[in-house]
Short mmCIF file of C-alpha atoms in Angstrom, two decimals:
data_model
loop_
_atom_site.label_atom_id
_atom_site.label_comp_id
_atom_site.label_asym_id
_atom_site.label_seq_id
_atom_site.Cartn_x
_atom_site.Cartn_y
_atom_site.Cartn_z
CA MET A 1 10.75 114.65 -36.58
CA ASN A 2 14.71 113.84 -36.00
CA LEU A 3 14.81 110.96 -34.05
CA GLY A 4 16.21 113.56 -31.20
CA GLY A 5 13.11 114.77 -31.08
CA SER A 6 11.18 111.58 -30.96
CA LEU A 7 13.09 109.65 -28.45
CA ALA A 8 12.73 113.25 -26.29
CA MET A 9 9.10 112.77 -27.13
CA VAL A 10 8.79 109.26 -25.79
CA LYS A 11 11.40 111.14 -22.72
CA GLU A 12 9.46 113.13 -21.66
CA ARG A 13 5.90 111.34 -22.02
CA TRP A 14 7.12 108.19 -19.65
CA GLN A 15 8.23 110.89 -16.54
CA ALA A 16 4.18 112.72 -17.27
CA LEU A 17 3.31 108.53 -16.21
CA SER A 18 2.74 108.52 -12.68
CA ARG A 19 4.18 105.24 -10.68
CA ASN A 20 0.94 102.81 -11.96
CA GLN A 21 1.08 103.77 -14.80
CA LYS A 22 5.43 102.61 -15.44
CA ILE A 23 4.51 99.36 -13.86
CA ILE A 24 1.86 98.68 -16.32
CA SER A 25 3.46 99.81 -19.26
CA VAL A 26 6.04 97.23 -18.43
CA LEU A 27 4.00 94.76 -17.93
CA VAL A 28 2.10 95.16 -21.35
CA ALA A 29 5.40 95.71 -23.14
CA ALA A 30 6.86 92.77 -21.68
CA GLY A 31 4.08 89.79 -22.35
CA VAL A 32 3.98 91.64 -25.92
CA LEU A 33 7.81 90.95 -26.09
CA VAL A 34 6.84 87.45 -24.92
CA CYS A 35 4.36 86.58 -26.76
CA PHE A 36 6.48 87.92 -30.29
CA ILE A 37 9.43 85.69 -29.33
CA TYR A 38 7.07 83.00 -28.84
CA LEU A 39 5.64 82.72 -32.02
CA GLY A 40 8.76 83.37 -33.73
CA LEU A 41 10.59 80.75 -31.92
CA ILE A 42 7.46 78.26 -32.83
CA VAL A 43 8.05 79.06 -36.46
CA THR A 44 11.64 79.35 -37.01
CA ARG A 45 12.61 75.87 -35.28
CA PRO A 46 13.11 73.37 -37.86
CA SER A 47 10.51 70.07 -37.09
CA TYR A 48 11.92 67.02 -36.36
CA ALA A 49 11.24 63.60 -36.73
CA PRO A 50 12.04 60.67 -35.73
CA LEU A 51 15.66 58.77 -36.39
CA LEU A 52 16.07 55.97 -35.04
CA SER A 53 12.86 53.91 -33.24
CA GLY A 54 13.41 50.83 -30.53
CA LEU A 55 16.08 51.58 -29.55
CA ASP A 56 18.45 50.28 -25.78
CA PRO A 57 19.23 52.17 -23.99
CA LYS A 58 23.48 51.86 -25.23
CA GLU A 59 22.50 51.97 -28.60
CA ALA A 60 20.55 54.79 -27.72
CA GLY A 61 23.96 56.25 -26.38
CA ALA A 62 26.61 54.82 -29.01
CA ILE A 63 23.29 57.45 -31.20
CA ALA A 64 23.10 60.08 -29.61
CA GLU A 65 27.28 60.40 -28.52
CA LYS A 66 28.04 60.39 -32.57
CA LEU A 67 24.66 63.10 -33.23
CA LYS A 68 27.26 65.39 -31.07
CA THR A 69 30.09 64.37 -32.85
CA MET A 70 28.33 64.90 -35.83
CA LYS A 71 26.67 68.45 -34.17
CA ILE A 72 23.13 67.85 -35.81
CA PRO A 73 20.62 68.60 -32.75
CA TYR A 74 18.93 65.78 -31.89
CA GLN A 75 15.28 65.12 -29.58
CA LEU A 76 14.18 61.84 -27.59
CA ALA A 77 11.03 59.50 -27.08
CA ASP A 78 9.16 57.05 -26.83
CA GLN A 79 11.73 57.18 -22.73
CA GLY A 80 14.78 57.39 -24.86
CA GLN A 81 14.06 54.09 -27.41
CA THR A 82 13.41 57.29 -30.25
CA ILE A 83 15.99 59.42 -31.36
CA LYS A 84 14.71 62.72 -33.25
CA VAL A 85 16.28 65.25 -35.33
CA PRO A 86 15.48 68.05 -37.65
CA GLU A 87 13.56 66.27 -40.62
CA SER A 88 15.98 67.99 -43.29
CA GLN A 89 18.91 66.05 -41.95
CA VAL A 90 16.86 62.47 -41.79
CA TYR A 91 18.54 60.41 -43.80
CA GLU A 92 22.02 62.14 -43.95
CA ALA A 93 22.45 61.96 -40.02
CA ARG A 94 21.37 57.68 -41.08
CA ILE A 95 23.93 57.71 -43.53
CA GLN A 96 26.85 58.85 -41.19
CA LEU A 97 25.47 56.12 -38.21
CA ALA A 98 25.29 53.45 -41.50
CA SER A 99 28.96 54.40 -42.46
CA SER A 100 30.30 54.98 -39.03
CA GLY A 101 28.81 51.59 -37.76
CA VAL A 102 27.46 52.59 -34.63
CA LEU A 103 23.95 50.86 -35.93
CA GLY A 104 25.19 48.06 -35.54
CA GLY A 105 23.85 45.20 -37.78
CA ASP A 106 26.71 45.31 -40.19
CA GLY A 107 27.71 42.05 -39.83
CA LYS A 108 29.62 40.41 -43.35
CA GLY A 109 27.97 37.65 -45.92
CA PHE A 110 29.87 35.94 -48.05
CA GLU A 111 32.43 39.04 -47.90
CA LEU A 112 33.69 37.01 -44.83
CA PHE A 113 36.04 35.18 -48.46
CA ASP A 114 36.58 38.07 -49.65
CA GLN A 115 40.66 38.14 -48.09
CA ASN A 116 42.73 34.20 -47.95
CA LYS A 117 43.79 33.61 -44.96
CA PHE A 118 45.56 30.67 -45.24
CA GLY A 119 46.16 28.34 -42.14
CA GLN A 120 42.29 28.42 -41.14
CA SER A 121 41.25 24.74 -40.65
CA ASP A 122 37.88 22.91 -41.89
CA PHE A 123 36.38 23.87 -39.03
CA ASP A 124 36.78 27.35 -39.61
CA GLN A 125 35.97 27.18 -42.85
CA GLN A 126 32.53 25.83 -42.13
CA VAL A 127 31.76 28.51 -39.38
CA ASN A 128 32.91 31.10 -41.88
CA TYR A 129 30.15 30.06 -44.03
CA GLN A 130 27.22 29.49 -41.61
CA ARG A 131 27.92 33.03 -40.44
CA ALA A 132 27.86 34.47 -43.86
CA LEU A 133 24.75 31.96 -45.21
CA GLN A 134 22.76 33.67 -42.22
CA GLU A 135 24.37 37.34 -42.71
CA GLU A 136 22.31 37.15 -46.55
CA LEU A 137 19.12 35.32 -45.33
CA ARG A 138 19.44 38.62 -42.68
CA ARG A 139 20.07 40.84 -45.54
CA THR A 140 17.04 40.09 -46.96
CA ILE A 141 14.57 39.09 -44.09
CA ILE A 142 14.90 43.38 -43.05
CA HIS A 143 13.13 43.84 -47.20
CA ILE A 144 10.28 42.34 -45.67
CA GLU A 145 7.52 45.03 -45.49
CA GLY A 146 7.43 45.20 -41.62
CA VAL A 147 9.79 43.30 -40.76
CA GLN A 148 12.56 46.45 -39.07
CA ASP A 149 15.14 43.75 -37.94
CA ALA A 150 15.77 39.85 -37.53
CA ARG A 151 17.96 36.98 -35.81
CA VAL A 152 18.81 34.14 -37.84
CA HIS A 153 20.51 31.23 -36.53
CA LEU A 154 21.54 28.32 -38.38
CA VAL A 155 22.61 24.48 -37.79
CA LEU A 156 24.53 23.22 -40.48
CA PRO A 157 25.07 19.49 -39.53
CA GLN A 158 29.01 18.56 -40.68
CA LYS A 159 28.39 16.27 -44.05
CA SER A 160 29.54 12.07 -43.55
CA VAL A 161 30.43 9.96 -45.38
CA PHE A 162 27.62 7.37 -43.92
CA VAL A 163 24.00 8.27 -45.34
CA ASN A 164 22.55 6.62 -41.64
CA ASP A 165 25.03 9.38 -40.25
CA GLN A 166 24.12 12.58 -41.67
CA GLY A 167 22.03 15.26 -39.61
CA THR A 168 19.37 17.38 -39.91
CA PRO A 169 19.75 20.73 -40.63
CA THR A 170 17.24 23.16 -38.77
CA ALA A 171 16.80 26.67 -38.61
CA SER A 172 15.05 30.04 -36.32
CA VAL A 173 14.88 33.25 -37.05
CA ALA A 174 14.07 35.97 -34.48
CA LEU A 175 11.96 39.07 -36.36
CA THR A 176 11.84 42.67 -34.56
CA LEU A 177 8.16 44.11 -36.60
CA LYS A 178 7.47 47.59 -37.12
CA PRO A 179 5.63 49.37 -34.05
CA GLY A 180 1.58 48.45 -34.82
CA ALA A 181 3.02 46.18 -37.97
CA GLN A 182 1.82 42.08 -38.25
CA LEU A 183 2.94 39.60 -40.65
CA LYS A 184 0.44 37.98 -42.93
CA PRO A 185 0.65 34.11 -43.11
CA GLU A 186 1.97 34.69 -47.24
CA GLN A 187 4.91 36.39 -45.34
CA VAL A 188 5.47 33.85 -43.23
CA GLN A 189 5.21 31.61 -45.73
CA GLY A 190 8.21 33.40 -48.08
CA ILE A 191 10.00 34.04 -45.03
CA CYS A 192 10.06 29.26 -44.79
CA ASP A 193 10.07 29.25 -48.47
CA LEU A 194 13.35 31.72 -48.57
CA PHE A 195 15.17 29.57 -45.59
CA VAL A 196 13.60 25.82 -47.75
CA GLY A 197 15.82 27.08 -51.08
CA SER A 198 18.96 28.56 -49.63
CA VAL A 199 19.91 25.89 -46.81
CA GLU A 200 20.30 22.05 -48.24
CA GLY A 201 18.53 19.75 -47.37
CA LEU A 202 17.13 22.06 -44.55
CA LYS A 203 12.53 21.24 -44.96
CA PRO A 204 9.68 23.24 -44.03
CA GLU A 205 8.88 21.99 -40.05
CA ASN A 206 12.47 21.86 -39.31
CA ILE A 207 11.48 26.89 -39.29
CA HIS A 208 10.94 27.87 -36.26
CA ILE A 209 9.87 31.51 -36.71
CA ILE A 210 9.38 33.50 -34.24
CA ASP A 211 8.63 38.03 -32.80
CA ASN A 212 9.96 39.91 -30.78
CA ALA A 213 6.57 39.83 -28.64
CA GLY A 214 6.84 35.77 -28.81
CA ASN A 215 4.69 34.65 -30.96
CA VAL A 216 5.28 32.10 -32.84
CA LEU A 217 4.82 32.42 -36.44
CA SER A 218 5.15 29.36 -37.57
CA GLU A 219 2.79 27.25 -36.70
CA ASN A 220 0.34 27.80 -38.22
CA LEU A 221 2.40 26.92 -41.45
CA LYS A 222 2.97 23.50 -39.41
CA LEU A 223 -1.37 22.98 -39.25
CA ASN A 224 -1.32 24.33 -42.90
CA ASN A 225 -0.18 20.52 -43.95
CA ASN A 226 -2.72 18.63 -41.49
CA PRO A 227 -5.17 17.02 -43.63
CA ASP A 228 -7.73 17.71 -41.35
CA VAL A 229 -6.42 21.25 -40.78
CA VAL A 230 -6.73 21.92 -44.55
CA LEU A 231 -10.70 20.61 -44.78
CA THR A 232 -11.61 22.28 -41.63
CA LYS A 233 -9.88 25.72 -43.46
CA THR A 234 -11.79 24.93 -46.52
CA THR A 235 -15.58 24.57 -44.19
CA LEU A 236 -14.71 28.17 -43.23
CA GLU A 237 -13.72 29.41 -46.37
CA GLN A 238 -16.99 28.77 -47.23
CA GLN A 239 -18.69 29.25 -44.44
CA LYS A 240 -17.04 32.86 -45.17
CA LEU A 241 -17.83 33.08 -49.13
CA GLN A 242 -21.42 32.06 -47.91
CA ARG A 243 -21.71 34.95 -45.32
CA GLU A 244 -20.38 37.09 -48.04
CA TYR A 245 -23.00 37.06 -50.75
CA GLU A 246 -25.76 36.88 -47.27
CA LYS A 247 -24.18 40.34 -46.55
CA GLU A 248 -24.45 41.57 -50.09
CA LEU A 249 -28.23 40.53 -50.59
CA GLU A 250 -29.08 42.43 -47.39
CA ILE A 251 -26.98 45.73 -48.93
CA ARG A 252 -29.37 45.82 -51.77
CA ILE A 253 -32.45 45.30 -50.04
CA GLN A 254 -31.38 47.49 -47.50
CA GLN A 255 -31.21 50.17 -50.03
CA MET A 256 -34.17 49.45 -51.35
CA LEU A 257 -36.08 50.13 -47.84
CA ALA A 258 -34.64 52.39 -47.25
CA LYS A 259 -35.60 54.78 -50.02
CA ILE A 260 -39.34 53.25 -49.03
CA THR A 261 -39.47 53.85 -45.61
CA GLY A 262 -36.73 56.22 -44.40
CA GLN A 263 -33.53 55.97 -43.12
CA ASN A 264 -33.66 53.14 -40.19
CA ASN A 265 -37.03 52.04 -40.51
CA SER A 266 -36.64 48.52 -42.14
CA VAL A 267 -33.81 45.79 -40.86
CA ALA A 268 -33.13 43.04 -43.37
CA MET A 269 -32.03 39.62 -43.26
CA VAL A 270 -31.06 37.30 -45.68
CA THR A 271 -29.96 33.38 -45.31
CA ALA A 272 -28.46 31.16 -48.50
CA ASP A 273 -27.69 27.75 -48.76
CA LEU A 274 -24.98 27.17 -51.14
CA ASP A 275 -24.05 24.14 -52.78
CA PHE A 276 -19.99 23.81 -53.03
CA SER A 277 -20.02 19.84 -54.02
CA LYS A 278 -17.82 19.92 -57.92
CA GLN A 279 -20.88 18.18 -60.08
CA GLN A 280 -19.50 17.23 -63.61
CA VAL A 281 -22.34 14.92 -66.23
CA THR A 282 -21.86 14.01 -69.00
CA ASN A 283 -24.87 13.03 -72.19
CA THR A 284 -24.75 11.17 -74.48
CA THR A 285 -27.22 11.50 -77.26
CA ASN A 286 -27.99 9.88 -81.02
CA THR A 287 -28.61 12.78 -83.05
CA ASN A 288 -29.26 10.93 -86.57
CA PRO A 289 -32.26 8.37 -85.96
CA ASP A 290 -31.29 6.79 -88.70
CA ASN A 291 -28.98 4.39 -89.30
CA VAL A 292 -26.17 5.27 -91.76
CA LYS A 293 -24.70 2.54 -93.78
CA VAL A 294 -20.62 2.03 -93.27
CA SER A 295 -19.65 -1.42 -94.20
CA GLU A 296 -21.30 -4.62 -96.01
CA HIS A 297 -19.00 -8.27 -96.54
CA THR A 298 -21.19 -11.28 -98.55
CA ILE A 299 -20.39 -14.84 -99.10
CA LYS A 300 -22.52 -16.79 -100.58
CA GLU A 301 -21.12 -20.77 -101.83
CA THR A 302 -23.49 -23.18 -103.40
CA GLY A 303 -22.33 -26.51 -105.24
CA LYS A 304 -23.21 -30.40 -106.41
CA GLY A 305 -20.66 -32.53 -106.59
CA SER A 306 -20.32 -36.91 -106.29
CA THR A 307 -16.91 -39.06 -104.74
CA SER A 308 -15.24 -42.26 -105.05
CA GLY A 309 -13.08 -45.16 -104.04
CA GLY A 310 -11.69 -45.62 -100.83
CA ALA A 311 -11.37 -43.55 -98.36
CA VAL A 312 -8.12 -41.35 -97.90
CA GLY A 313 -4.63 -41.60 -97.02
CA THR A 314 -2.55 -44.33 -97.86
CA ASP A 315 -3.42 -47.73 -95.73
CA SER A 316 -7.46 -47.63 -97.05
CA ASN A 317 -6.50 -48.64 -100.27
CA ILE A 318 -3.77 -50.80 -100.25
CA THR A 319 -6.28 -53.57 -99.53
CA THR A 320 -6.21 -57.16 -99.67
CA THR A 321 -9.31 -57.21 -101.37
CA PRO A 322 -9.80 -57.61 -104.86
CA PHE A 323 -10.88 -53.51 -105.94
CA ALA A 324 -14.36 -52.32 -105.31
CA GLN A 325 -15.43 -48.49 -106.96
CA SER A 326 -18.64 -46.81 -104.43
CA VAL A 327 -20.91 -43.50 -105.86
CA ASP A 328 -21.98 -40.90 -103.22
CA SER A 329 -23.12 -38.23 -104.58
CA SER A 330 -23.84 -34.84 -102.51
CA ASN A 331 -25.05 -30.34 -102.29
CA PHE A 332 -22.75 -27.61 -101.05
CA SER A 333 -24.39 -24.70 -99.65
CA LYS A 334 -22.64 -21.38 -97.99
CA GLU A 335 -23.84 -18.10 -96.68
CA ASP A 336 -21.95 -15.65 -94.76
CA ASN A 337 -23.36 -11.56 -93.91
CA THR A 338 -21.97 -9.57 -92.09
CA ILE A 339 -23.31 -5.66 -92.04
CA ASN A 340 -21.45 -2.51 -90.11
CA TYR A 341 -23.48 0.70 -89.37
CA GLN A 342 -22.75 4.23 -87.93
CA VAL A 343 -24.64 5.83 -84.74
CA SER A 344 -24.30 9.54 -84.67
CA SER A 345 -23.96 10.95 -81.46
CA LYS A 346 -23.60 14.07 -79.72
CA GLN A 347 -21.73 13.69 -75.85
CA GLU A 348 -22.11 17.05 -73.37
CA THR A 349 -19.78 17.56 -70.67
CA LEU A 350 -20.99 19.74 -67.72
CA VAL A 351 -18.70 20.67 -64.60
CA ALA A 352 -20.83 23.08 -62.08
CA ALA A 353 -18.83 25.25 -60.50
CA PRO A 354 -19.39 25.09 -57.21
CA GLY A 355 -21.22 28.00 -55.57
CA ARG A 356 -24.79 27.08 -56.42
CA VAL A 357 -27.60 28.48 -54.89
CA LYS A 358 -29.86 26.44 -53.85
CA ARG A 359 -32.30 27.78 -51.95
CA LEU A 360 -32.71 31.63 -50.37
CA SER A 361 -34.62 32.50 -47.55
CA ALA A 362 -35.32 36.29 -46.44
CA ALA A 363 -36.83 37.99 -43.11
CA VAL A 364 -37.99 41.66 -43.26
CA VAL A 365 -39.26 44.01 -40.65
CA VAL A 366 -40.52 47.69 -41.29
CA LYS A 367 -40.76 49.92 -38.02
CA ASP A 368 -44.71 49.74 -37.96
CA ASN A 369 -45.98 53.50 -38.43
CA ALA A 370 -49.83 53.85 -37.87
CA ASP A 371 -50.21 57.27 -39.54
CA SER A 372 -48.92 55.61 -42.94
CA PRO A 373 -49.26 52.24 -42.73
CA VAL A 374 -47.31 50.22 -44.60
CA ASP A 375 -48.17 48.08 -47.11
CA VAL A 376 -46.65 43.66 -46.67
CA THR A 377 -47.57 43.25 -49.97
CA LYS A 378 -45.80 45.77 -51.89
CA ILE A 379 -42.55 45.53 -49.86
CA LYS A 380 -42.70 41.44 -50.39
CA ASP A 381 -42.59 41.57 -54.22
CA ALA A 382 -39.91 44.40 -54.60
CA VAL A 383 -37.80 42.38 -52.06
CA ALA A 384 -38.32 39.17 -54.35
CA ALA A 385 -37.52 41.40 -57.07
CA ALA A 386 -34.50 42.93 -55.12
CA MET A 387 -33.12 39.11 -53.98
CA GLY A 388 -33.59 36.75 -57.07
CA TYR A 389 -36.34 34.78 -56.13
CA ASP A 390 -37.18 31.45 -57.16
CA GLN A 391 -40.67 29.55 -55.94
CA SER A 392 -38.89 26.41 -57.88
CA ARG A 393 -35.99 26.54 -55.52
CA GLY A 394 -38.22 26.55 -52.80
CA ASP A 395 -37.20 30.34 -51.75
CA GLN A 396 -39.23 31.75 -48.94
CA ILE A 397 -39.29 35.26 -48.07
CA SER A 398 -41.09 36.76 -44.64
CA VAL A 399 -42.51 40.74 -44.75
CA THR A 400 -43.61 41.70 -41.11
CA SER A 401 -44.53 44.94 -39.68
CA MET A 402 -44.11 46.16 -36.26
CA ALA A 403 -42.89 48.44 -32.90
CA PHE A 404 -39.47 49.56 -33.62
CA ASP A 405 -37.26 49.96 -29.08
CA ASP A 406 -35.72 52.93 -30.17
CA SER A 407 -34.51 54.02 -26.72
CA LEU A 408 -30.38 52.74 -27.18
CA GLN A 409 -30.34 54.83 -30.33
CA LYS A 410 -32.14 57.64 -28.53
CA LYS A 411 -29.66 57.30 -24.90
CA LEU A 412 -26.80 58.04 -27.96
CA ASP A 413 -27.93 60.30 -29.84
CA ALA A 414 -29.10 62.46 -26.02
CA GLU A 415 -25.12 61.19 -25.13
CA ALA A 416 -24.29 62.11 -28.38
CA ALA A 417 -25.71 65.74 -28.43
CA GLN A 418 -24.67 66.41 -24.63
CA GLU A 419 -21.40 65.88 -26.40
CA LYS A 420 -21.17 68.20 -28.65
CA SER A 421 -23.20 70.57 -26.09
CA ALA A 422 -19.77 70.08 -23.80
CA LYS A 423 -17.45 70.38 -26.77
CA ASP A 424 -19.49 73.95 -27.96
CA ARG A 425 -19.26 75.13 -23.99
CA SER A 426 -15.86 74.34 -23.83
CA ARG A 427 -15.13 76.12 -27.22
CA ILE A 428 -16.99 79.34 -26.73
CA TYR A 429 -14.89 79.32 -23.56
CA ILE A 430 -11.85 79.29 -25.47
CA ILE A 431 -12.63 82.04 -27.86
CA ALA A 432 -14.10 84.11 -24.56
CA ALA A 433 -10.63 83.27 -22.30
CA VAL A 434 -9.36 84.87 -25.56
CA ALA A 435 -11.56 87.92 -26.28
CA GLY A 436 -11.19 89.31 -22.82
CA ILE A 437 -7.32 88.38 -23.26
CA ILE A 438 -7.03 90.88 -26.34
CA LEU A 439 -10.03 92.82 -24.49
CA LEU A 440 -8.24 93.32 -21.39
CA ALA A 441 -4.73 93.87 -23.55
CA LEU A 442 -6.60 96.23 -25.83
CA LEU A 443 -8.57 98.68 -22.65
CA VAL A 444 -4.51 98.57 -21.32
CA LEU A 445 -3.25 100.24 -24.12
CA LEU A 446 -6.51 102.58 -24.19
CA VAL A 447 -5.87 104.09 -20.70
CA ILE A 448 -2.19 103.99 -20.91
CA TYR A 449 -3.32 106.23 -24.46
CA LEU A 450 -5.91 108.05 -23.05
CA VAL A 451 -4.04 109.04 -19.35
CA ASN A 452 -0.45 110.18 -21.97
CA ARG A 453 -2.92 112.68 -24.00
CA ARG A 454 -4.50 113.94 -20.56
CA ARG A 455 -0.31 114.38 -19.66
CA SER A 456 0.18 116.00 -22.85
CA ALA A 457 -3.05 118.04 -22.32
CA GLN A 458 -1.47 119.28 -18.98
CA ALA A 459 1.34 120.01 -20.07
CA GLN A 460 0.14 121.56 -23.50
CA PHE A 461 -1.95 123.79 -20.53
CA GLU A 462 0.67 124.82 -18.18
CA GLU A 463 3.95 125.48 -20.44
CA GLU A 464 0.39 128.10 -22.90
CA GLN A 465 -0.01 129.51 -18.63
CA GLU A 466 3.15 129.81 -18.74
CA ILE A 467 3.56 132.09 -21.62
CA GLU A 468 0.52 133.54 -20.45
CA GLU A 469 1.95 134.85 -16.98
CA THR A 470 5.08 135.67 -19.48
CA PHE A 471 3.43 138.35 -21.32
CA ILE A 472 4.13 142.38 -21.23
CA PRO A 473 2.63 145.36 -23.45
CA VAL A 474 4.10 145.85 -26.09
CA GLY A 475 4.40 149.55 -25.08
CA VAL A 476 6.35 148.39 -22.27
CA LEU A 477 8.74 146.14 -24.01
CA GLU A 478 9.29 148.99 -25.84
CA ALA A 479 10.07 151.17 -23.25
CA GLU A 480 12.83 148.40 -22.01
CA PRO A 481 16.14 148.64 -23.08
CA GLU A 482 16.63 146.31 -24.78
CA HIS A 483 19.99 144.48 -22.36
CA GLU A 484 16.87 144.35 -19.82
CA ILE A 485 14.88 141.99 -22.09
CA LYS A 486 16.47 139.53 -21.76
CA ASP A 487 16.60 138.78 -17.75
CA ASP A 488 15.81 136.62 -16.03
CA LYS A 489 11.38 136.65 -16.60
CA GLN A 490 11.17 136.12 -13.14
CA GLU A 491 13.09 139.73 -12.35
CA GLN A 492 10.91 141.43 -14.79
CA ILE A 493 7.48 139.74 -13.77
CA ARG A 494 8.36 141.28 -10.53
CA LYS A 495 10.02 144.77 -11.50
CA ILE A 496 7.20 145.45 -13.63
CA ALA A 497 4.30 144.03 -11.08
CA THR A 498 6.26 146.63 -7.63
CA GLU A 499 5.85 149.54 -11.35
CA ARG A 500 3.02 149.38 -12.89
CA PRO A 501 1.00 147.24 -10.53
CA ASP A 502 -2.71 148.61 -12.84
CA ASP A 503 -1.69 146.48 -15.52
CA ILE A 504 -0.70 143.73 -13.44
CA ALA A 505 -4.70 143.72 -12.36
CA GLU A 506 -5.52 144.82 -15.89
CA ILE A 507 -4.26 141.37 -17.23
CA ILE A 508 -5.40 140.15 -13.96
CA LYS A 509 -8.46 139.97 -14.91
CA VAL A 510 -8.59 139.70 -18.73
CA TRP A 511 -7.21 136.01 -17.76
CA MET A 512 -10.48 135.18 -14.76
CA ARG A 513 -12.65 136.48 -17.89
CA ASP A 514 -10.78 134.01 -19.78
#
């Protein structure tokens, strides 16, 4: 069938419809067309991604005007604070905006000194150096994770030849954090160290850091330098370690009890007493009881002799009396003994690591079940083995069996079941609505199809009836001349009815029998 025949058939079918059928057909066709157009727009619509966020109205307006000039489509979100562009053009748009200077933050660092300017005073040189240093520090800070932008203000006093007149440099930093970001103390400490290493004479206590919410981030750094704060922080860390150790034991015991009593049928709590004191013990032991002789020194002198004459000396030998001789006899003896021994010993130094377990206490409560009573003794032995029970250390374990109050759990379960039921009902309603719309559309199409089919059958019947009404016996057609056959059919029927009424009556009888 050619195109002309198809159009003619469609036109014929359309004309065969009633007014109401035509209106319904137009509405259904329009609805289907709108659905297809909407689906096409959804499929072909580009996905938008944030280009910049947290913008001021002035900045957003300038960026929007620049995007219009660049012919890049955009969308505004978050009450105009966020600008979105097609995801495939995000990086290209950022590069073009940055190169055009619309994004701001295009301050110059040490590029200020790339061109020598004549006629500058020392004050101008000092101001330019301060501006350059501020911009260089800002560029470094914005690369820290979680920081979106930063403003840096430095106070650099002029140098003086007098030591007492030297000023104190200070620094202030205002950070704009990314949405949902929060700086860690280590990151704030890193920013502080960056300033201390970049600005001559700057001390950590003279650095002030705040965020876009007005929170003073450098306050914690100042507190860390206080000895009392450091001691308190150490105590808190020790308590945290103790709680983590207790939690680990509780998890181990709870996992074991879940296999024995089932889920939510037991509760275990552990208390650990940890010793965080640092101890160092030095022991010296003698490894060889038999002493080893290392050296010996012995001196022994004996003698026997006599002396005569006066006393030794000139005065004693010169006398005015006649010379007299005297004789004295004596015995001499000397003995000196020295013996050195080496003692063999072993010296050991034992350093006990902080965190030694001094005592453990565990409390276990098992749900009382009348159908199957709990063997408390076996559970106590299992818990003792799981937690590393040591009787010499003074550890304690308490295992009891009692009824649990599960009213809250039942209430939560009922609320969860009710919420799930509500979600299921809403899901069923949505499915039913969609199914109803689809069935309605199918019903409309079916009605249109049946009406068209009925119209087509009626038209075909009328056409066949018209052909039968124009039926003429062959004998009559043979008797009529050829030019009369080509005459008007109605005239032929009138003529036949006038001339041959009996034949017409026979034809009507045949029709009535059929």
